[in-house]
mmCIF file of C-alpha atoms in Angstrom:
data_model
loop_
_atom_site.group_PDB
_atom_site.id
_atom_site.type_symbol
_atom_site.label_atom_id
_atom_site.label_comp_id
_atom_site.label_asym_id
_atom_site.label_seq_id
_atom_site.Cartn_x
_atom_site.Cartn_y
_atom_site.Cartn_z
ATOM 1 C CA MET U 28 39.648 -2.569 -15.178
ATOM 2 C CA ASN U 29 37.704 -1.258 -18.370
ATOM 3 C CA LEU U 30 34.388 -3.215 -18.164
ATOM 4 C CA GLU U 31 30.853 -2.073 -19.838
ATOM 5 C CA ARG U 32 28.815 0.333 -17.492
ATOM 6 C CA LEU U 33 25.517 -0.332 -19.015
ATOM 7 C CA LYS U 34 23.587 -3.418 -20.718
ATOM 8 C CA ASP U 35 20.176 -3.692 -22.532
ATOM 9 C CA ILE U 36 18.918 -7.307 -21.330
ATOM 10 C CA PRO U 37 15.910 -8.020 -23.566
ATOM 11 C CA ASN U 38 15.998 -11.482 -22.174
ATOM 12 C CA GLY U 39 12.920 -14.004 -22.853
ATOM 13 C CA GLU U 40 9.684 -12.054 -23.834
ATOM 14 C CA LYS U 41 7.629 -8.954 -22.294
ATOM 15 C CA VAL U 42 5.355 -10.499 -19.230
ATOM 16 C CA ARG U 43 1.381 -9.975 -19.296
ATOM 17 C CA PRO U 44 1.184 -6.107 -17.976
ATOM 18 C CA THR U 45 -1.139 -5.570 -14.941
ATOM 19 C CA PHE U 46 -2.795 -2.837 -16.525
ATOM 20 C CA SER U 47 -3.925 -2.038 -20.227
ATOM 21 C CA ALA U 48 -1.316 0.039 -22.657
ATOM 22 C CA GLU U 49 -4.164 2.540 -22.757
ATOM 23 C CA GLU U 50 -4.197 2.555 -19.162
ATOM 24 C CA MET U 51 -0.293 3.383 -18.306
ATOM 25 C CA GLU U 52 -0.382 5.795 -21.467
ATOM 26 C CA SER U 53 -3.021 7.866 -19.475
ATOM 27 C CA ARG U 54 -1.273 7.936 -16.466
ATOM 28 C CA LEU U 55 2.165 9.081 -18.352
ATOM 29 C CA THR U 56 -0.053 11.886 -20.092
ATOM 30 C CA ARG U 57 -1.317 13.046 -16.935
ATOM 31 C CA LEU U 58 2.365 13.231 -15.304
ATOM 32 C CA ARG U 59 3.533 15.156 -18.835
ATOM 33 C CA LYS U 60 0.833 17.440 -17.992
ATOM 34 C CA VAL U 61 2.406 18.459 -14.688
ATOM 35 C CA MET U 62 6.142 18.708 -16.475
ATOM 36 C CA ALA U 63 4.393 21.080 -18.751
ATOM 37 C CA ASP U 64 2.886 23.078 -16.121
ATOM 38 C CA GLU U 65 5.957 23.231 -13.664
ATOM 39 C CA GLY U 66 8.651 23.808 -16.494
ATOM 40 C CA LEU U 67 10.331 20.418 -16.048
ATOM 41 C CA ASP U 68 12.400 18.717 -18.846
ATOM 42 C CA ALA U 69 12.105 15.303 -17.180
ATOM 43 C CA VAL U 70 11.241 13.480 -14.071
ATOM 44 C CA LEU U 71 13.438 11.028 -12.100
ATOM 45 C CA PHE U 72 11.351 8.756 -9.739
ATOM 46 C CA THR U 73 13.152 6.914 -6.862
ATOM 47 C CA SER U 74 10.329 5.416 -4.955
ATOM 48 C CA TYR U 75 8.648 1.908 -4.942
ATOM 49 C CA HIS U 76 5.142 3.563 -5.303
ATOM 50 C CA ASN U 77 5.828 6.113 -8.259
ATOM 51 C CA ILE U 78 8.129 3.544 -10.242
ATOM 52 C CA ASN U 79 5.504 0.922 -9.802
ATOM 53 C CA TYR U 80 2.665 3.070 -10.656
ATOM 54 C CA TYR U 81 4.364 4.651 -13.819
ATOM 55 C CA SER U 82 5.976 1.560 -15.028
ATOM 56 C CA ASP U 83 4.395 -1.437 -13.680
ATOM 57 C CA PHE U 84 7.676 -2.626 -12.343
ATOM 58 C CA LEU U 85 8.199 -2.757 -8.678
ATOM 59 C CA TYR U 86 11.778 -3.012 -7.990
ATOM 60 C CA THR U 87 13.672 -5.281 -4.856
ATOM 61 C CA SER U 88 16.236 -2.559 -3.403
ATOM 62 C CA PHE U 89 18.504 -4.565 -1.594
ATOM 63 C CA GLY U 90 21.034 -1.910 -1.394
ATOM 64 C CA ARG U 91 20.995 -0.567 -4.986
ATOM 65 C CA ASN U 92 19.282 2.228 -6.335
ATOM 66 C CA TYR U 93 16.666 1.930 -9.204
ATOM 67 C CA TYR U 94 14.906 4.667 -10.990
ATOM 68 C CA LEU U 95 12.123 5.716 -13.632
ATOM 69 C CA VAL U 96 13.268 8.624 -16.118
ATOM 70 C CA VAL U 97 10.455 10.113 -17.597
ATOM 71 C CA THR U 98 10.927 12.563 -20.501
ATOM 72 C CA PRO U 99 8.424 14.501 -22.976
ATOM 73 C CA GLU U 100 9.151 11.443 -25.511
ATOM 74 C CA SER U 101 10.042 8.474 -23.270
ATOM 75 C CA SER U 102 9.890 6.292 -20.337
ATOM 76 C CA THR U 103 13.009 4.203 -18.949
ATOM 77 C CA THR U 104 13.447 2.229 -15.787
ATOM 78 C CA VAL U 105 17.220 1.763 -14.584
ATOM 79 C CA SER U 106 17.913 -1.394 -12.984
ATOM 80 C CA ALA U 107 20.773 -2.951 -11.569
ATOM 81 C CA ASN U 108 22.347 -5.770 -13.484
ATOM 82 C CA ILE U 109 21.644 -8.188 -10.516
ATOM 83 C CA ASP U 110 18.448 -8.304 -11.789
ATOM 84 C CA ALA U 111 19.223 -9.314 -15.408
ATOM 85 C CA GLY U 112 16.073 -9.560 -17.820
ATOM 86 C CA MET U 113 13.345 -9.116 -15.274
ATOM 87 C CA PRO U 114 12.916 -5.527 -15.117
ATOM 88 C CA TRP U 115 12.897 -5.437 -18.888
ATOM 89 C CA ARG U 116 10.131 -8.012 -19.114
ATOM 90 C CA ARG U 117 8.243 -6.128 -16.745
ATOM 91 C CA THR U 118 8.516 -2.288 -17.719
ATOM 92 C CA PHE U 119 6.170 -0.457 -19.660
ATOM 93 C CA GLY U 120 8.478 1.391 -21.627
ATOM 94 C CA GLU U 121 11.971 1.497 -22.004
ATOM 95 C CA ASN U 122 14.991 -0.566 -19.689
ATOM 96 C CA VAL U 123 18.319 0.305 -19.227
ATOM 97 C CA VAL U 124 20.635 -1.900 -16.704
ATOM 98 C CA TYR U 125 23.762 -0.543 -14.980
ATOM 99 C CA THR U 126 26.499 -2.862 -13.802
ATOM 100 C CA ASP U 127 28.492 -2.891 -10.652
ATOM 101 C CA TRP U 128 32.259 -2.214 -11.730
ATOM 102 C CA GLN U 129 32.101 1.675 -11.026
ATOM 103 C CA ARG U 130 29.673 2.716 -8.079
ATOM 104 C CA ASP U 131 28.516 5.725 -9.797
ATOM 105 C CA ASN U 132 27.219 3.880 -12.742
ATOM 106 C CA HIS U 133 23.415 4.194 -11.717
ATOM 107 C CA LEU U 134 23.585 7.907 -12.135
ATOM 108 C CA TYR U 135 25.758 7.504 -14.926
ATOM 109 C CA ALA U 136 22.720 5.287 -16.424
ATOM 110 C CA VAL U 137 20.420 8.222 -15.703
ATOM 111 C CA GLN U 138 22.187 10.843 -16.949
ATOM 112 C CA GLN U 139 22.501 8.581 -20.803
ATOM 113 C CA VAL U 140 19.249 8.362 -20.400
ATOM 114 C CA LEU U 141 18.488 11.965 -20.598
ATOM 115 C CA ALA U 142 21.419 12.514 -22.932
ATOM 116 C CA LYS U 143 19.772 9.937 -25.620
ATOM 117 C CA GLN U 144 17.002 12.517 -25.754
ATOM 118 C CA GLY U 145 18.929 15.431 -25.717
ATOM 119 C CA ILE U 146 18.462 16.714 -22.119
ATOM 120 C CA THR U 147 21.729 18.043 -20.611
ATOM 121 C CA GLY U 148 20.089 20.356 -18.429
ATOM 122 C CA GLY U 149 17.302 22.300 -17.347
ATOM 123 C CA ARG U 150 14.563 21.371 -14.561
ATOM 124 C CA LEU U 151 14.308 17.636 -13.128
ATOM 125 C CA GLY U 152 11.592 16.179 -11.106
ATOM 126 C CA VAL U 153 12.440 14.559 -7.885
ATOM 127 C CA GLU U 154 10.287 13.054 -5.275
ATOM 128 C CA ASP U 155 11.378 15.564 -2.066
ATOM 129 C CA ASP U 156 9.451 12.847 0.329
ATOM 130 C CA HIS U 157 11.567 9.977 -0.693
ATOM 131 C CA ILE U 158 14.996 11.116 -1.867
ATOM 132 C CA ASN U 159 17.673 11.114 0.416
ATOM 133 C CA GLY U 160 19.711 14.192 0.779
ATOM 134 C CA LEU U 161 23.000 12.613 0.021
ATOM 135 C CA LEU U 162 21.260 11.067 -3.651
ATOM 136 C CA ARG U 163 19.830 14.356 -4.031
ATOM 137 C CA ALA U 164 22.882 15.961 -3.870
ATOM 138 C CA GLN U 165 24.604 13.504 -6.327
ATOM 139 C CA VAL U 166 21.878 13.594 -8.934
ATOM 140 C CA ALA U 167 21.973 17.546 -9.046
ATOM 141 C CA ASP U 168 25.729 16.968 -9.332
ATOM 142 C CA TYR U 169 25.615 14.577 -12.052
ATOM 143 C CA THR U 170 23.234 15.677 -14.076
ATOM 144 C CA GLY U 171 23.773 19.537 -13.523
ATOM 145 C CA MET U 172 20.159 20.036 -13.286
ATOM 146 C CA GLU U 173 17.951 21.954 -11.262
ATOM 147 C CA LEU U 174 15.552 19.586 -9.181
ATOM 148 C CA VAL U 175 12.468 20.447 -8.387
ATOM 149 C CA ASP U 176 9.933 18.188 -5.922
ATOM 150 C CA VAL U 177 6.681 16.915 -7.993
ATOM 151 C CA SER U 178 5.777 14.523 -4.979
ATOM 152 C CA GLN U 179 2.838 16.276 -3.931
ATOM 153 C CA ARG U 180 1.430 16.903 -7.720
ATOM 154 C CA VAL U 181 1.685 12.905 -8.691
ATOM 155 C CA MET U 182 0.569 11.866 -4.981
ATOM 156 C CA ARG U 183 -2.751 13.730 -5.717
ATOM 157 C CA GLN U 184 -3.057 12.110 -9.341
ATOM 158 C CA ARG U 185 -2.564 8.790 -7.716
ATOM 159 C CA MET U 186 -5.642 9.515 -5.334
ATOM 160 C CA VAL U 187 -8.054 9.143 -8.004
ATOM 161 C CA LYS U 188 -8.269 5.810 -9.341
ATOM 162 C CA SER U 189 -9.066 4.326 -12.940
ATOM 163 C CA ALA U 190 -11.721 1.983 -13.677
ATOM 164 C CA GLU U 191 -8.704 -0.880 -14.391
ATOM 165 C CA GLU U 192 -7.159 -0.013 -10.812
ATOM 166 C CA ILE U 193 -10.513 -0.181 -8.850
ATOM 167 C CA GLU U 194 -10.948 -3.624 -10.438
ATOM 168 C CA VAL U 195 -7.910 -4.933 -9.319
ATOM 169 C CA ILE U 196 -8.494 -3.227 -5.601
ATOM 170 C CA LYS U 197 -11.751 -5.354 -5.841
ATOM 171 C CA HIS U 198 -9.983 -8.533 -6.763
ATOM 172 C CA GLY U 199 -7.663 -7.493 -3.335
ATOM 173 C CA ALA U 200 -10.472 -7.075 -1.145
ATOM 174 C CA ARG U 201 -12.476 -10.210 -2.356
ATOM 175 C CA ILE U 202 -8.977 -12.173 -1.669
ATOM 176 C CA GLY U 203 -8.425 -10.648 1.681
ATOM 177 C CA ASP U 204 -12.080 -12.067 2.647
ATOM 178 C CA LEU U 205 -11.003 -15.565 1.706
ATOM 179 C CA GLY U 206 -7.772 -15.265 3.723
ATOM 180 C CA GLY U 207 -9.869 -14.054 6.629
ATOM 181 C CA GLU U 208 -12.190 -17.694 6.154
ATOM 182 C CA ALA U 209 -8.682 -19.348 6.405
ATOM 183 C CA ILE U 210 -7.872 -17.654 9.401
ATOM 184 C CA ARG U 211 -10.940 -18.478 11.020
ATOM 185 C CA GLU U 212 -10.774 -22.095 10.445
ATOM 186 C CA ALA U 213 -7.350 -22.065 11.522
ATOM 187 C CA ILE U 214 -8.010 -20.755 14.942
ATOM 188 C CA TYR U 215 -8.069 -23.385 17.936
ATOM 189 C CA GLU U 216 -6.807 -22.976 21.655
ATOM 190 C CA GLY U 217 -3.111 -23.241 21.569
ATOM 191 C CA VAL U 218 -2.367 -22.710 18.009
ATOM 192 C CA PRO U 219 0.707 -20.084 17.783
ATOM 193 C CA GLU U 220 -0.132 -16.965 15.948
ATOM 194 C CA TYR U 221 2.270 -17.753 13.196
ATOM 195 C CA GLU U 222 0.549 -21.024 12.063
ATOM 196 C CA VAL U 223 -2.597 -19.022 11.731
ATOM 197 C CA ALA U 224 -0.861 -16.274 9.692
ATOM 198 C CA ILE U 225 0.645 -19.006 7.382
ATOM 199 C CA ALA U 226 -2.903 -20.241 6.667
ATOM 200 C CA GLY U 227 -4.298 -16.923 5.845
ATOM 201 C CA SER U 228 -1.347 -16.132 3.856
ATOM 202 C CA ASN U 229 -1.180 -19.248 1.685
ATOM 203 C CA ALA U 230 -4.716 -18.919 0.991
ATOM 204 C CA MET U 231 -4.264 -15.544 -0.314
ATOM 205 C CA ILE U 232 -1.038 -16.338 -2.353
ATOM 206 C CA ARG U 233 -3.130 -19.209 -4.096
ATOM 207 C CA GLU U 234 -5.732 -17.135 -4.934
ATOM 208 C CA ILE U 235 -3.681 -14.256 -6.211
ATOM 209 C CA ALA U 236 -1.871 -16.757 -8.726
ATOM 210 C CA ARG U 237 -5.202 -18.444 -9.866
ATOM 211 C CA THR U 238 -6.638 -15.042 -10.642
ATOM 212 C CA PHE U 239 -3.245 -13.376 -11.894
ATOM 213 C CA PRO U 240 -1.077 -15.958 -13.322
ATOM 214 C CA HIS U 241 0.905 -13.178 -14.862
ATOM 215 C CA ALA U 242 1.871 -11.379 -11.929
ATOM 216 C CA GLU U 243 4.560 -11.875 -9.486
ATOM 217 C CA LEU U 244 3.564 -13.728 -6.287
ATOM 218 C CA ARG U 245 5.147 -11.690 -3.087
ATOM 219 C CA ASP U 246 4.918 -9.240 -0.224
ATOM 220 C CA THR U 247 1.230 -10.908 0.649
ATOM 221 C CA TRP U 248 1.187 -11.037 4.585
ATOM 222 C CA VAL U 249 -1.183 -11.562 7.856
ATOM 223 C CA TRP U 250 -0.541 -9.997 11.054
ATOM 224 C CA PHE U 251 -2.579 -12.369 13.024
ATOM 225 C CA GLN U 252 -2.282 -11.244 16.856
ATOM 226 C CA SER U 253 -3.610 -12.510 20.125
ATOM 227 C CA GLY U 254 -4.208 -11.197 23.735
ATOM 228 C CA VAL U 255 -1.615 -8.330 24.437
ATOM 229 C CA ASN U 256 -0.283 -8.365 20.809
ATOM 230 C CA THR U 257 -3.415 -6.916 19.637
ATOM 231 C CA ASP U 258 -2.281 -3.808 21.051
ATOM 232 C CA GLY U 259 -0.566 -2.193 17.763
ATOM 233 C CA ALA U 260 -2.148 -2.233 14.535
ATOM 234 C CA HIS U 261 1.382 -3.588 12.958
ATOM 235 C CA ASN U 262 2.201 -6.203 15.497
ATOM 236 C CA TRP U 263 3.662 -8.903 13.868
ATOM 237 C CA ALA U 264 2.994 -12.940 14.620
ATOM 238 C CA THR U 265 4.794 -14.521 17.341
ATOM 239 C CA SER U 266 4.900 -17.760 18.746
ATOM 240 C CA ARG U 267 2.481 -16.831 21.314
ATOM 241 C CA GLN U 268 -0.522 -19.450 21.652
ATOM 242 C CA VAL U 269 -4.232 -18.078 21.681
ATOM 243 C CA GLN U 270 -5.920 -18.971 24.979
ATOM 244 C CA ARG U 271 -9.554 -19.352 26.087
ATOM 245 C CA GLY U 272 -11.010 -15.735 26.417
ATOM 246 C CA ASP U 273 -8.153 -14.093 24.356
ATOM 247 C CA ILE U 274 -8.935 -11.036 22.379
ATOM 248 C CA LEU U 275 -7.991 -11.757 18.718
ATOM 249 C CA SER U 276 -6.989 -9.302 15.600
ATOM 250 C CA LEU U 277 -7.212 -10.781 12.159
ATOM 251 C CA ASN U 278 -5.253 -8.979 9.690
ATOM 252 C CA CYS U 279 -5.158 -9.829 5.963
ATOM 253 C CA PHE U 280 -3.159 -8.017 3.300
ATOM 254 C CA PRO U 281 -3.326 -9.317 -0.425
ATOM 255 C CA MET U 282 -0.781 -7.726 -2.338
ATOM 256 C CA ILE U 283 -1.307 -7.685 -6.304
ATOM 257 C CA ALA U 284 1.436 -6.024 -8.610
ATOM 258 C CA GLY U 285 2.143 -3.686 -5.613
ATOM 259 C CA TYR U 286 -1.546 -2.993 -4.811
ATOM 260 C CA TYR U 287 -2.696 -3.572 -1.512
ATOM 261 C CA THR U 288 -5.696 -4.278 0.126
ATOM 262 C CA ALA U 289 -6.561 -5.145 3.754
ATOM 263 C CA LEU U 290 -9.156 -6.829 5.801
ATOM 264 C CA GLU U 291 -9.018 -6.223 9.933
ATOM 265 C CA ARG U 292 -11.125 -7.927 12.509
ATOM 266 C CA THR U 293 -11.693 -8.161 16.010
ATOM 267 C CA LEU U 294 -12.681 -11.952 17.285
ATOM 268 C CA PHE U 295 -12.443 -13.753 20.393
ATOM 269 C CA TRP U 296 -11.691 -16.866 21.279
ATOM 270 C CA GLY U 297 -14.186 -17.865 23.968
ATOM 271 C CA GLU U 298 -16.810 -15.838 25.662
ATOM 272 C CA PRO U 299 -15.352 -11.971 26.084
ATOM 273 C CA SER U 300 -15.804 -10.614 29.663
ATOM 274 C CA ALA U 301 -18.580 -7.708 30.033
ATOM 275 C CA GLU U 302 -16.048 -5.283 29.509
ATOM 276 C CA HIS U 303 -14.475 -6.513 26.800
ATOM 277 C CA LEU U 304 -17.827 -6.804 24.999
ATOM 278 C CA ARG U 305 -18.437 -3.019 25.650
ATOM 279 C CA LEU U 306 -15.726 -1.422 24.461
ATOM 280 C CA TRP U 307 -15.908 -4.028 21.127
ATOM 281 C CA GLU U 308 -19.545 -2.660 20.878
ATOM 282 C CA VAL U 309 -18.513 0.844 20.805
ATOM 283 C CA ASN U 310 -15.843 0.597 18.211
ATOM 284 C CA VAL U 311 -18.416 -1.072 16.374
ATOM 285 C CA LYS U 312 -20.717 1.477 16.683
ATOM 286 C CA VAL U 313 -17.760 4.481 15.684
ATOM 287 C CA HIS U 314 -16.878 1.697 12.389
ATOM 288 C CA ARG U 315 -20.432 1.618 11.298
ATOM 289 C CA ARG U 316 -20.936 5.222 11.693
ATOM 290 C CA GLY U 317 -18.129 5.864 10.056
ATOM 291 C CA LEU U 318 -19.068 3.640 7.114
ATOM 292 C CA GLU U 319 -22.083 5.932 6.548
ATOM 293 C CA LEU U 320 -20.152 9.454 6.374
ATOM 294 C CA ILE U 321 -17.857 8.197 3.646
ATOM 295 C CA LYS U 322 -19.616 9.417 0.855
ATOM 296 C CA PRO U 323 -18.734 12.048 -2.347
ATOM 297 C CA GLY U 324 -18.246 15.500 -0.743
ATOM 298 C CA ALA U 325 -17.476 14.474 2.600
ATOM 299 C CA VAL U 326 -14.549 16.342 3.937
ATOM 300 C CA CYS U 327 -12.088 14.124 5.302
ATOM 301 C CA LYS U 328 -11.379 16.002 8.879
ATOM 302 C CA ASP U 329 -15.257 16.249 9.224
ATOM 303 C CA ILE U 330 -15.587 12.681 9.434
ATOM 304 C CA CYS U 331 -13.057 12.311 12.259
ATOM 305 C CA THR U 332 -14.691 15.036 13.965
ATOM 306 C CA GLU U 333 -17.971 13.376 14.303
ATOM 307 C CA LEU U 334 -16.389 9.887 14.975
ATOM 308 C CA ASN U 335 -14.568 11.335 17.801
ATOM 309 C CA GLU U 336 -17.397 12.729 19.368
ATOM 310 C CA ILE U 337 -18.567 9.106 20.025
ATOM 311 C CA TYR U 338 -15.584 8.210 21.188
ATOM 312 C CA GLU U 339 -15.464 10.945 23.641
ATOM 313 C CA ALA U 340 -18.842 10.423 25.015
ATOM 314 C CA GLU U 341 -17.984 6.927 26.079
ATOM 315 C CA GLY U 342 -14.787 8.518 27.339
ATOM 316 C CA LEU U 343 -12.641 6.457 25.164
ATOM 317 C CA LEU U 344 -11.130 9.145 22.997
ATOM 318 C CA PRO U 345 -7.714 8.872 24.409
ATOM 319 C CA ASN U 346 -7.831 4.985 23.727
ATOM 320 C CA ARG U 347 -7.638 6.242 19.713
ATOM 321 C CA THR U 348 -4.311 4.721 18.248
ATOM 322 C CA PHE U 349 -4.287 6.230 14.830
ATOM 323 C CA GLY U 350 -6.684 7.806 11.813
ATOM 324 C CA TYR U 351 -9.725 6.513 10.843
ATOM 325 C CA GLY U 352 -8.706 5.030 7.361
ATOM 326 C CA HIS U 353 -6.553 5.949 4.451
ATOM 327 C CA SER U 354 -6.392 5.555 0.692
ATOM 328 C CA PHE U 355 -5.873 2.494 -1.156
ATOM 329 C CA GLY U 356 -3.581 1.768 -4.418
ATOM 330 C CA VAL U 357 0.241 1.437 -4.985
ATOM 331 C CA LEU U 358 0.681 0.942 -0.941
ATOM 332 C CA SER U 359 2.896 -1.991 1.405
ATOM 333 C CA HIS U 360 3.937 -1.997 4.656
ATOM 334 C CA TYR U 361 7.331 -0.444 3.562
ATOM 335 C CA TYR U 362 6.628 1.700 0.746
ATOM 336 C CA GLY U 363 3.762 4.190 -0.561
ATOM 337 C CA ARG U 364 1.217 6.246 1.347
ATOM 338 C CA GLU U 365 -1.207 8.833 0.006
ATOM 339 C CA ALA U 366 -0.826 11.288 2.615
ATOM 340 C CA GLY U 367 -3.133 13.706 1.158
ATOM 341 C CA LEU U 368 -6.418 11.161 1.640
ATOM 342 C CA GLU U 369 -6.189 9.859 4.909
ATOM 343 C CA LEU U 370 -9.136 10.334 7.627
ATOM 344 C CA ARG U 371 -7.561 12.659 9.966
ATOM 345 C CA GLU U 372 -8.116 15.969 11.379
ATOM 346 C CA ASP U 373 -5.520 17.623 9.958
ATOM 347 C CA ILE U 374 -6.629 16.726 6.308
ATOM 348 C CA ASP U 375 -9.106 18.572 4.556
ATOM 349 C CA THR U 376 -9.299 16.683 1.301
ATOM 350 C CA VAL U 377 -12.767 15.984 -0.326
ATOM 351 C CA LEU U 378 -13.870 12.891 -1.221
ATOM 352 C CA GLU U 379 -14.353 12.521 -4.824
ATOM 353 C CA PRO U 380 -15.852 9.730 -7.628
ATOM 354 C CA GLY U 381 -12.423 7.377 -8.075
ATOM 355 C CA MET U 382 -11.214 7.617 -4.443
ATOM 356 C CA VAL U 383 -11.046 4.414 -2.652
ATOM 357 C CA VAL U 384 -10.652 4.687 1.169
ATOM 358 C CA SER U 385 -10.979 2.617 4.534
ATOM 359 C CA MET U 386 -12.831 3.073 7.668
ATOM 360 C CA GLU U 387 -10.866 1.515 10.381
ATOM 361 C CA PRO U 388 -11.332 2.890 13.810
ATOM 362 C CA MET U 389 -9.315 1.563 16.827
ATOM 363 C CA ILE U 390 -8.864 2.030 20.413
ATOM 364 C CA MET U 391 -6.377 0.130 23.101
ATOM 365 C CA VAL U 392 -6.792 -0.621 26.331
ATOM 366 C CA PRO U 393 -3.557 -1.544 28.350
ATOM 367 C CA GLU U 394 -3.092 -4.907 29.994
ATOM 368 C CA GLY U 395 -4.125 -4.958 33.738
ATOM 369 C CA LEU U 396 -7.514 -2.843 32.922
ATOM 370 C CA PRO U 397 -10.853 -4.166 32.263
ATOM 371 C CA GLY U 398 -11.055 -5.091 28.818
ATOM 372 C CA ALA U 399 -7.403 -4.845 27.796
ATOM 373 C CA GLY U 400 -6.811 -5.334 24.142
ATOM 374 C CA GLY U 401 -6.837 -3.640 20.816
ATOM 375 C CA TYR U 402 -10.246 -3.632 19.029
ATOM 376 C CA ARG U 403 -10.037 -2.792 15.180
ATOM 377 C CA GLU U 404 -12.537 -3.062 12.232
ATOM 378 C CA HIS U 405 -11.427 -2.387 8.566
ATOM 379 C CA ASP U 406 -13.780 -2.104 5.217
ATOM 380 C CA ILE U 407 -12.641 -0.614 2.285
ATOM 381 C CA LEU U 408 -15.085 1.741 0.232
ATOM 382 C CA VAL U 409 -15.133 3.044 -3.517
ATOM 383 C CA VAL U 410 -16.404 6.424 -3.976
ATOM 384 C CA GLY U 411 -18.702 6.771 -6.736
ATOM 385 C CA GLU U 412 -20.485 9.190 -8.374
ATOM 386 C CA ASP U 413 -23.697 9.177 -6.043
ATOM 387 C CA GLY U 414 -22.587 6.771 -3.241
ATOM 388 C CA VAL U 415 -20.296 4.212 -2.437
ATOM 389 C CA GLU U 416 -19.496 0.475 -2.804
ATOM 390 C CA ASN U 417 -18.342 -1.419 0.213
ATOM 391 C CA ILE U 418 -16.234 -4.208 -1.051
ATOM 392 C CA THR U 419 -15.525 -5.747 1.838
ATOM 393 C CA LYS U 420 -18.049 -8.739 2.605
ATOM 394 C CA PHE U 421 -16.301 -10.426 5.766
ATOM 395 C CA PRO U 422 -18.659 -9.948 8.553
ATOM 396 C CA PHE U 423 -17.885 -8.172 11.843
ATOM 397 C CA GLY U 424 -18.927 -7.653 15.308
ATOM 398 C CA PRO U 425 -19.520 -10.027 18.329
ATOM 399 C CA GLU U 426 -22.695 -11.670 16.542
ATOM 400 C CA HIS U 427 -20.469 -13.289 13.953
ATOM 401 C CA ASN U 428 -16.701 -13.293 15.553
ATOM 402 C CA ILE U 429 -16.926 -14.918 18.729
ATOM 403 C CA LEU U 430 -15.112 -18.179 18.387
ATOM 404 C CA GLY U 431 -14.478 -21.682 20.255
ATOM 405 C CA VAL U 432 -18.021 -21.362 22.050
#
């Protein structure tokens, strides 16, 4: 069967983009400087986060390959025929569609995009922190190019946000606060976790639709946890019902065009025990100090060192569960991570204007021990020239979040 391998599907009209043309061109210009510095003829992105960052298109894999091919003169997304004209409508730049008639059509599409620009060999940038070994070998074989890792260079570019990115992130924080309020209102004794989660996610989706009517409405979610289910930061909602005396964890994650924000708070339904209250107040103390330590010029690992001392003085350092925070931007629970901007003991990145980071201390006490449960607070801070702006407004601590009393 001899059917077409590639298609152009300019179906409908281009949608209103998330960012201005000037913003997107600025990103590509900085990427092309990396290409020039590294002697690269082109870059082939495979990850959700970088394809989204440089093209404004967020793909849905479903077992198929998606790419962004950037050359000195062009930027082209490569998408599967199953998505028809949607990738073209949402791509900043060009788009080519491959069909399913031959298994290697996705690689053929990449080759043809390169050939159209006169590139038939040389050096090709790839993301070694994302592309799997099998696909890497196939790309090298199909293109005949030397593959060079660019993942760390482009990650560092993404770590400093533009004014337009920060505006989207601020809306996300605001919408997360609205989700938190909807969750508070949905909590009562006997309510299943999933019903509370639905209330929070629905409130956020509706506000995203109102604020960004041109955006895809996807990926926004809530992790609402109660009792033993608060022990992990990434525990999904279950059918467990809220009980009097429960420790609760509110976690809102509005997603806007691939951009993640978060609100996380410890709550109680009914009066906490004395030990629950003590542990909560220790974690709040760490959180408050962490908010003070985030500032331009601070070093990620130094922030961790000081906060560790507070936990250690209370005998709680072994109960800490993860790092103290991370960068924001193109991120989700299934894609993306600017690993160079995490508040961890092994990260020596210096905070600078334009970076956006969280402060989110957490400790966990196992079931059967006094004060059992997970305690977590989470605020988002934008680093400026002279200080920081905390864009999370939802209150935290025992004075605000003991409910049902």
